[in-house]
Coordinates of N, CA, C and O in Angstrom, one line a residue:
M1 N 16.4 -16.5 14.9 CA 16.0 -17.2 14.1 C 16.5 -16.0 12.8 O 16.3 -15.1 13.0
T2 N 17.1 -16.4 11.8 CA 17.8 -15.5 10.7 C 17.0 -15.4 9.6 O 16.6 -16.7 8.8
T3 N 16.0 -14.7 9.5 CA 15.3 -14.2 8.2 C 15.2 -12.9 7.8 O 15.5 -12.0 8.3
D4 N 15.5 -12.9 6.4 CA 15.4 -11.6 5.6 C 14.4 -10.8 5.9 O 13.5 -10.9 4.9
I5 N 14.2 -9.9 6.9 CA 13.3 -9.0 6.9 C 13.4 -7.8 7.0 O 14.6 -7.5 7.8
V6 N 13.3 -6.6 6.3 CA 13.0 -5.6 6.8 C 12.3 -4.8 7.0 O 11.1 -4.6 6.4
I7 N 12.5 -3.7 7.8 CA 11.2 -2.9 8.2 C 11.8 -1.4 8.2 O 12.9 -0.8 8.5
Y8 N 11.1 -0.6 7.2 CA 11.5 1.0 6.9 C 10.6 1.3 8.0 O 9.5 1.5 8.2
H9 N 11.6 2.0 9.2 CA 11.1 2.3 10.5 C 11.5 3.6 10.8 O 12.1 4.4 10.6
N10 N 10.2 4.5 11.7 CA 10.6 5.8 12.0 C 10.1 5.3 13.7 O 8.9 4.9 14.1
P11 N 11.3 5.4 14.7 CA 10.9 5.2 16.3 C 10.3 6.2 16.8 O 9.6 6.1 17.9
E12 N 9.9 7.3 15.9 CA 8.4 8.1 16.9 C 7.4 7.7 16.6 O 6.3 8.4 16.9
C13 N 7.1 6.6 15.5 CA 6.0 6.4 15.2 C 5.1 5.1 15.9 O 6.0 4.0 15.9
G14 N 4.1 5.3 16.7 CA 3.9 4.0 17.7 C 3.5 2.5 16.3 O 3.8 1.5 17.1
T15 N 2.8 3.0 15.6 CA 2.3 1.9 14.8 C 3.6 1.2 14.3 O 3.9 -0.2 14.0
S16 N 4.8 1.8 13.6 CA 6.1 1.7 13.3 C 7.0 0.8 14.6 O 7.4 -0.5 14.4
R17 N 6.8 1.2 15.9 CA 7.3 0.7 17.1 C 6.4 -0.8 17.3 O 7.0 -1.8 17.4
N18 N 5.3 -0.7 17.2 CA 4.6 -1.9 17.4 C 4.9 -3.3 16.4 O 4.7 -4.3 16.8
A19 N 5.1 -2.8 15.1 CA 5.3 -3.8 13.8 C 6.6 -4.2 14.4 O 6.9 -5.4 14.5
L20 N 7.6 -3.3 14.7 CA 9.1 -4.1 14.8 C 9.0 -5.0 16.2 O 9.7 -5.9 15.9
A21 N 8.5 -4.7 17.3 CA 7.8 -5.3 18.4 C 7.4 -6.8 18.1 O 7.7 -7.8 18.4
M22 N 6.4 -6.9 17.4 CA 5.4 -8.0 16.7 C 7.2 -8.6 16.0 O 6.9 -10.1 16.0
I23 N 7.8 -8.5 15.0 CA 8.6 -8.9 14.5 C 9.3 -9.7 15.4 O 9.8 -11.1 15.2
R24 N 10.0 -9.0 16.2 CA 11.1 -9.6 17.5 C 10.1 -10.8 18.2 O 10.9 -11.5 18.7
N25 N 9.1 -10.6 18.4 CA 8.4 -11.2 19.2 C 7.9 -12.6 18.6 O 8.0 -13.7 19.1
A26 N 8.2 -12.5 17.3 CA 8.3 -13.8 16.3 C 9.8 -14.6 16.6 O 10.0 -15.4 15.9
G27 N 10.6 -14.3 17.2 CA 12.0 -14.1 17.5 C 13.0 -14.0 16.0 O 14.0 -14.7 16.0
I28 N 12.6 -12.7 15.5 CA 13.2 -12.6 14.3 C 13.9 -11.1 14.6 O 13.2 -10.2 15.1
E29 N 15.2 -11.0 14.1 CA 15.7 -9.7 14.5 C 15.8 -9.3 13.1 O 16.8 -9.7 12.2
P30 N 14.9 -8.2 12.5 CA 14.8 -7.5 11.2 C 16.2 -6.7 11.2 O 16.8 -6.1 11.8
H31 N 16.6 -6.3 9.7 CA 17.1 -5.2 9.5 C 16.5 -4.2 9.4 O 15.5 -3.9 8.8
V32 N 16.7 -3.0 10.3 CA 16.2 -1.8 10.5 C 16.6 -0.6 9.9 O 17.7 -0.3 10.1
I33 N 15.7 0.1 8.9 CA 16.1 1.5 8.4 C 14.9 2.2 8.8 O 13.8 2.3 8.4
E34 N 15.9 3.3 9.3 CA 15.5 4.7 9.7 C 15.5 5.5 8.7 O 16.0 6.0 8.2
Y35 N 14.5 5.0 7.8 CA 14.1 5.6 6.5 C 14.2 7.4 6.5 O 14.7 7.8 5.5
L36 N 14.0 7.9 7.7 CA 14.0 9.2 7.5 C 15.9 9.6 7.6 O 16.0 10.7 6.7
K37 N 16.5 9.0 8.0 CA 17.7 9.2 8.1 C 18.8 8.7 6.8 O 19.8 9.0 6.3
T38 N 18.4 7.3 6.5 CA 18.5 6.6 5.3 C 17.8 6.5 4.3 O 16.9 5.3 4.2
P39 N 16.9 7.4 3.6 CA 15.9 7.2 2.8 C 16.4 6.3 1.5 O 17.3 6.0 0.7
P40 N 15.3 5.2 1.0 CA 15.6 4.6 -0.3 C 16.2 5.3 -1.3 O 15.4 6.8 -1.6
S41 N 16.5 4.8 -2.4 CA 16.6 5.4 -3.9 C 15.5 5.2 -4.3 O 14.8 4.5 -3.9
R42 N 15.2 6.2 -5.4 CA 14.3 6.3 -6.0 C 14.0 4.8 -6.7 O 12.7 4.4 -6.5
A43 N 14.5 4.1 -7.0 CA 14.8 2.6 -7.8 C 14.3 1.7 -6.6 O 13.2 1.2 -6.9
L44 N 14.5 1.9 -5.7 CA 14.2 1.1 -4.6 C 12.9 1.2 -4.4 O 12.1 0.6 -3.8
L45 N 12.6 2.5 -3.7 CA 11.4 3.3 -3.6 C 10.1 2.4 -4.7 O 9.0 1.9 -4.3
E46 N 10.6 3.1 -5.7 CA 9.7 2.5 -7.0 C 9.4 0.9 -6.7 O 8.6 0.1 -7.2
S47 N 10.5 0.3 -6.8 CA 10.6 -1.4 -6.4 C 9.6 -1.7 -5.3 O 8.4 -2.7 -5.4
L48 N 9.7 -1.0 -4.2 CA 8.7 -1.5 -3.3 C 7.3 -1.4 -3.2 O 6.9 -2.0 -3.0
I49 N 7.1 -0.1 -4.0 CA 5.8 0.4 -4.3 C 5.3 -0.6 -5.0 O 4.1 -1.4 -4.9
A50 N 5.8 -1.3 -6.3 CA 5.1 -2.1 -7.2 C 5.4 -3.5 -6.3 O 4.1 -4.2 -6.9
R51 N 6.3 -3.9 -5.6 CA 6.2 -5.4 -5.0 C 4.9 -5.4 -4.2 O 4.1 -6.1 -3.9
S52 N 4.5 -4.2 -3.4 CA 3.4 -4.3 -2.6 C 2.0 -4.3 -2.9 O 0.9 -4.5 -2.4
G53 N 1.9 -3.8 -4.5 CA 0.8 -3.9 -5.0 C 0.0 -2.4 -4.7 O -1.0 -2.3 -5.3
M54 N 0.7 -1.7 -4.5 CA 0.3 -0.2 -4.0 C 0.6 0.9 -5.1 O 1.2 0.6 -6.1
T55 N -0.4 1.7 -5.0 CA 0.0 3.2 -5.9 C 1.2 4.0 -5.0 O 1.1 4.1 -3.7
P56 N 1.8 4.9 -5.8 CA 2.4 5.9 -4.9 C 1.6 6.7 -4.1 O 1.6 7.1 -2.9
R57 N 0.5 6.9 -4.8 CA -0.8 7.7 -3.7 C -1.2 6.9 -2.4 O -1.1 7.6 -1.3
E58 N -1.0 5.6 -2.5 CA -1.6 4.9 -1.5 C -0.5 4.6 -0.3 O -0.8 4.6 0.7
L59 N 0.8 4.8 -0.7 CA 1.7 5.2 0.2 C 2.2 6.5 0.5 O 3.1 6.8 1.9
L60 N 1.6 7.6 0.2 CA 2.0 8.7 0.8 C 1.2 8.8 2.2 O -0.2 8.4 2.4
R61 N 1.6 9.6 3.0 CA 1.6 9.8 4.4 C 0.9 11.4 4.3 O 1.6 12.3 3.9
E62 N -0.1 11.8 4.9 CA -0.5 13.0 5.2 C -0.3 13.8 6.4 O 0.1 14.9 6.4
K63 N -0.6 12.6 7.5 CA -0.6 13.7 8.7 C 0.8 13.9 9.1 O 1.5 13.3 9.0
G64 N 1.1 14.9 9.8 CA 2.4 15.2 10.1 C 3.5 15.8 8.9 O 4.8 15.6 9.2
T65 N 2.9 15.9 8.0 CA 4.0 16.0 6.3 C 3.8 17.1 5.7 O 2.5 17.8 5.9
P66 N 4.3 17.5 4.9 CA 3.8 18.8 4.0 C 3.0 18.6 3.1 O 3.0 19.0 1.6
F67 N 2.1 17.2 3.0 CA 1.2 16.8 2.2 C 0.5 17.9 1.6 O 0.3 18.1 0.0
A68 N -0.3 18.6 2.3 CA -1.3 19.7 1.7 C -0.5 20.9 0.9 O -0.8 21.3 0.4
E69 N 0.7 21.4 1.8 CA 1.4 22.4 1.0 C 1.8 22.1 -0.1 O 2.0 23.1 -1.0
L70 N 1.9 21.1 -0.6 CA 2.9 20.6 -1.7 C 1.6 20.2 -2.7 O 2.1 19.8 -4.1
G71 N 0.3 20.2 -2.2 CA -0.6 19.9 -3.3 C -0.8 18.6 -3.8 O -1.5 18.3 -4.6
L72 N -0.5 17.8 -2.8 CA -0.3 16.4 -3.5 C -1.8 15.6 -3.3 O -1.7 14.4 -3.7
G73 N -2.5 15.8 -2.6 CA -4.1 15.7 -2.8 C -4.6 16.0 -4.3 O -5.5 15.2 -4.6
N74 N -4.3 16.8 -5.1 CA -4.5 16.9 -6.3 C -4.7 15.6 -7.4 O -3.7 15.3 -7.5
P75 N -5.8 15.1 -7.8 CA -5.6 13.8 -8.6 C -5.1 14.0 -9.3 O -5.1 13.0 -10.0
D76 N -4.8 15.2 -10.3 CA -3.9 15.2 -11.7 C -2.6 14.8 -11.0 O -1.6 14.7 -12.4
M77 N -1.9 15.2 -9.9 CA -0.7 14.5 -9.9 C -0.2 13.3 -10.4 O -1.1 12.2 -9.9
T78 N 0.9 13.2 -11.1 CA 1.2 11.7 -11.7 C 2.1 10.9 -10.9 O 2.7 11.6 -9.5
N79 N 1.9 9.5 -10.9 CA 2.7 9.1 -9.9 C 4.4 9.1 -9.5 O 5.0 9.5 -8.9
E80 N 5.2 9.8 -11.1 CA 6.4 10.4 -11.1 C 6.5 11.6 -10.2 O 7.3 11.3 -9.5
Q81 N 5.4 12.6 -10.2 CA 5.2 13.6 -9.5 C 5.2 13.3 -8.0 O 5.8 13.9 -7.0
L82 N 4.5 11.9 -7.3 CA 4.4 11.9 -5.9 C 5.4 10.7 -5.8 O 6.0 11.3 -4.4
V83 N 6.2 10.2 -6.5 CA 7.5 9.8 -6.0 C 8.3 10.8 -5.9 O 9.3 10.9 -5.0
D84 N 8.5 11.8 -6.6 CA 9.1 12.9 -6.5 C 9.3 13.6 -5.3 O 10.6 14.1 -4.6
A85 N 8.3 13.6 -4.9 CA 7.9 14.6 -3.6 C 8.2 13.7 -2.7 O 8.9 14.3 -1.4
M86 N 8.1 12.2 -2.4 CA 8.7 11.3 -1.3 C 9.7 11.2 -1.4 O 10.8 11.3 -0.2
M87 N 10.7 11.6 -2.6 CA 12.4 11.6 -2.6 C 12.8 13.1 -1.9 O 13.8 12.8 -1.2
E88 N 12.2 14.1 -2.2 CA 12.5 14.9 -1.9 C 12.2 15.3 -0.1 O 12.9 15.9 0.5
H89 N 11.0 15.0 0.5 CA 10.3 14.9 1.7 C 10.2 13.5 2.1 O 9.1 12.8 2.1
P90 N 11.2 12.3 2.3 CA 10.7 11.2 2.6 C 9.9 11.0 4.0 O 9.0 9.6 4.2
I91 N 9.7 11.9 4.8 CA 8.4 12.0 5.7 C 7.4 11.5 4.9 O 5.9 11.1 5.7
L92 N 7.2 11.8 3.8 CA 5.9 11.5 2.8 C 5.4 10.1 2.7 O 4.4 9.5 2.7
I93 N 6.7 8.9 3.0 CA 6.7 7.7 2.9 C 6.3 7.1 4.3 O 6.2 7.5 5.2
N94 N 4.8 6.4 4.2 CA 4.2 6.0 5.3 C 4.8 5.0 5.8 O 5.6 4.3 5.1
R95 N 4.6 4.7 6.7 CA 5.4 3.6 7.4 C 4.6 2.9 8.5 O 3.2 3.2 8.9
P96 N 4.8 1.6 9.1 CA 6.1 1.1 9.0 C 5.8 0.2 7.2 O 4.6 -0.6 7.2
L97 N 6.9 0.0 6.4 CA 6.9 -0.7 5.1 C 7.9 -1.8 5.5 O 9.0 -1.6 5.9
V98 N 7.3 -2.7 5.4 CA 8.0 -4.1 6.0 C 8.3 -5.1 4.4 O 7.2 -5.4 3.7
V99 N 9.2 -5.8 4.4 CA 9.9 -6.7 3.2 C 10.3 -7.9 3.9 O 10.6 -7.8 5.0
S100 N 9.4 -8.9 3.5 CA 9.9 -10.6 4.0 C 9.9 -11.2 2.8 O 9.3 -11.0 1.6
P101 N 9.9 -12.6 3.1 CA 10.2 -13.5 2.2 C 8.7 -13.9 1.6 O 8.5 -14.2 0.5
L102 N 7.7 -13.4 2.3 CA 6.3 -13.4 1.9 C 5.9 -11.9 1.5 O 4.3 -12.2 1.0
G103 N 6.5 -11.0 1.1 CA 6.2 -9.9 0.4 C 6.2 -8.6 1.2 O 7.3 -8.6 2.1
V104 N 5.6 -7.7 0.4 CA 6.1 -6.3 1.0 C 5.0 -5.8 1.1 O 3.9 -5.9 0.4
K105 N 4.8 -5.4 2.4 CA 3.3 -4.4 2.8 C 3.5 -3.1 3.9 O 4.4 -3.0 4.5
L106 N 2.4 -2.4 3.6 CA 2.6 -1.2 4.4 C 1.8 -1.8 5.7 O 0.4 -2.0 5.3
C107 N 2.0 -1.7 6.6 CA 1.6 -2.5 7.7 C 0.7 -1.7 8.9 O 1.4 -1.4 9.9
R108 N -0.2 -0.9 8.4 CA -0.9 -0.1 9.2 C -2.3 -1.0 8.9 O -2.9 -1.2 7.9
P109 N -2.7 -1.4 10.0 CA -2.5 -1.3 11.4 C -1.4 -2.3 11.3 O -1.0 -3.1 10.7
S110 N -0.5 -2.0 12.7 CA 0.7 -2.6 12.7 C 0.7 -4.4 12.8 O 1.4 -5.0 12.3
E111 N -0.5 -4.8 13.5 CA -0.8 -6.4 13.4 C -0.5 -6.5 11.9 O -0.6 -8.2 11.5
A112 N -0.9 -6.0 10.9 CA -0.8 -6.6 9.4 C 0.8 -7.3 9.4 O 0.9 -8.2 8.5
V113 N 1.5 -6.8 10.0 CA 3.0 -7.6 9.9 C 3.0 -8.9 10.3 O 3.7 -9.9 9.6
L114 N 2.2 -9.5 10.8 CA 1.9 -10.8 11.4 C 1.7 -11.5 10.0 O 2.2 -12.7 9.8
D115 N 1.2 -11.0 9.0 CA 0.9 -11.9 7.6 C 2.3 -12.0 6.7 O 2.4 -12.7 5.7
L116 N 3.1 -11.3 7.3 CA 4.8 -11.5 6.5 C 5.5 -12.0 7.3 O 6.4 -12.2 6.7
L117 N 5.2 -12.7 8.4 CA 6.0 -13.5 9.3 C 6.1 -14.7 9.1 O 5.0 -15.5 9.1
P118 N 7.2 -15.5 8.7 CA 7.1 -16.7 8.3 C 7.0 -17.7 9.8 O 6.9 -19.3 9.5
T119 N 7.3 -17.3 10.7 CA 7.1 -18.0 11.9 C 6.4 -17.4 13.0 O 5.8 -16.0 12.8
G120 N 5.6 -18.3 13.5 CA 4.5 -17.5 14.7 C 5.1 -16.4 15.5 O 6.3 -16.8 15.9
Q121 N 4.1 -15.7 16.7 CA 4.4 -15.6 17.6 C 4.9 -16.2 18.7 O 4.7 -17.4 18.8
Q122 N 6.1 -16.0 19.8 CA 6.5 -16.6 20.7 C 6.0 -16.7 22.3 O 5.7 -17.3 23.0
G123 N 4.6 -15.9 21.9 CA 3.8 -15.9 23.0 C 3.0 -14.4 23.1 O 2.7 -13.7 21.7
A124 N 2.6 -13.9 24.1 CA 1.6 -12.6 23.8 C 2.1 -11.5 23.5 O 3.4 -11.0 23.6
F125 N 1.4 -10.9 23.0 CA 1.7 -9.5 22.4 C 0.6 -8.6 22.9 O -0.7 -8.6 22.1
A126 N 0.8 -7.1 23.3 CA -0.1 -6.2 23.4 C 0.4 -4.6 22.9 O 1.7 -4.6 22.9
K127 N -0.1 -4.2 22.2 CA 0.3 -3.0 21.5 C 0.8 -1.9 22.7 O 0.4 -2.2 23.7
E128 N 1.5 -1.2 22.7 CA 1.7 0.2 23.4 C 0.2 0.8 24.0 O 0.6 1.2 25.2
D129 N -0.8 0.6 23.2 CA -1.9 1.3 23.7 C -2.8 0.5 24.6 O -3.5 0.2 25.4
G130 N -1.9 -1.0 24.9 CA -2.6 -2.1 25.5 C -3.6 -2.9 25.0 O -4.1 -4.2 25.3
E131 N -3.7 -3.0 23.6 CA -4.5 -3.8 22.5 C -4.2 -4.9 22.6 O -2.7 -5.0 22.0
Q132 N -4.4 -6.1 23.4 CA -4.2 -7.3 23.0 C -4.1 -8.0 21.4 O -5.2 -7.8 20.8
V133 N -3.0 -8.2 20.7 CA -3.3 -8.6 19.5 C -2.7 -10.5 19.5 O -3.3 -10.7 18.4
V134 N -2.0 -10.5 20.4 CA -1.7 -12.3 20.2 C -1.8 -12.6 21.8 O -1.3 -12.0 22.6
D135 N -2.3 -13.9 21.8 CA -2.8 -14.4 23.1 C -1.7 -15.2 23.5 O -0.5 -15.1 22.8
A136 N -1.7 -15.4 24.9 CA -0.2 -16.4 25.6 C 0.0 -17.5 24.4 O 1.3 -17.9 24.7
E137 N -0.9 -17.9 23.9 CA -0.2 -19.3 22.8 C 0.4 -18.7 21.5 O 0.7 -19.7 20.7
G138 N 0.4 -17.4 21.5 CA 1.0 -17.1 20.4 C 0.1 -17.0 19.1 O 0.3 -16.5 18.1
N139 N -1.4 -16.9 19.4 CA -2.4 -16.8 18.4 C -2.8 -15.6 17.9 O -3.4 -14.8 19.3
R140 N -3.0 -15.1 17.3 CA -3.8 -13.8 16.5 C -5.1 -13.4 17.2 O -6.0 -14.4 17.1
V141 N -5.2 -12.5 17.9 CA -6.4 -12.3 18.8 C -7.5 -11.6 17.6 O -6.8 -10.4 17.1
S142 N -8.6 -12.0 17.3 CA -9.4 -11.2 16.4 C -10.2 -10.2 17.4 O -10.8 -10.2 18.0
T143 N -10.4 -9.0 16.5 CA -11.1 -7.6 17.0 C -12.6 -7.8 16.4 O -13.0 -8.2 15.5

């Protein structure tokens, strides 16, 4: 199926890998952007933040980043300063960020991506850690 879905992906991140696998389990091959290699422009990043309904602070990743060293936990930091930091250090952009005809969303946990897919799952799906997310009939498993 050809559907315009974009995933801002980090292949080193299990959550990102799981979201990508669920997109593919719906029969969709998304446009995969490894954002650490090809970061979005400032205008695109600001647009994605706005379209997701998030604030720049909500998109910031703390773990495994220079978040603390840069003082980004300071509540006085402006949205512009936070976006500046993400532009300078793309690792600060949390992932996976998924864009579909149904919206833009930070897919944490990874099964949040199911809300953005215009087609259902084609079969069972379990995350890398073995957690069952979709049953054999393609239905979301509630936790």
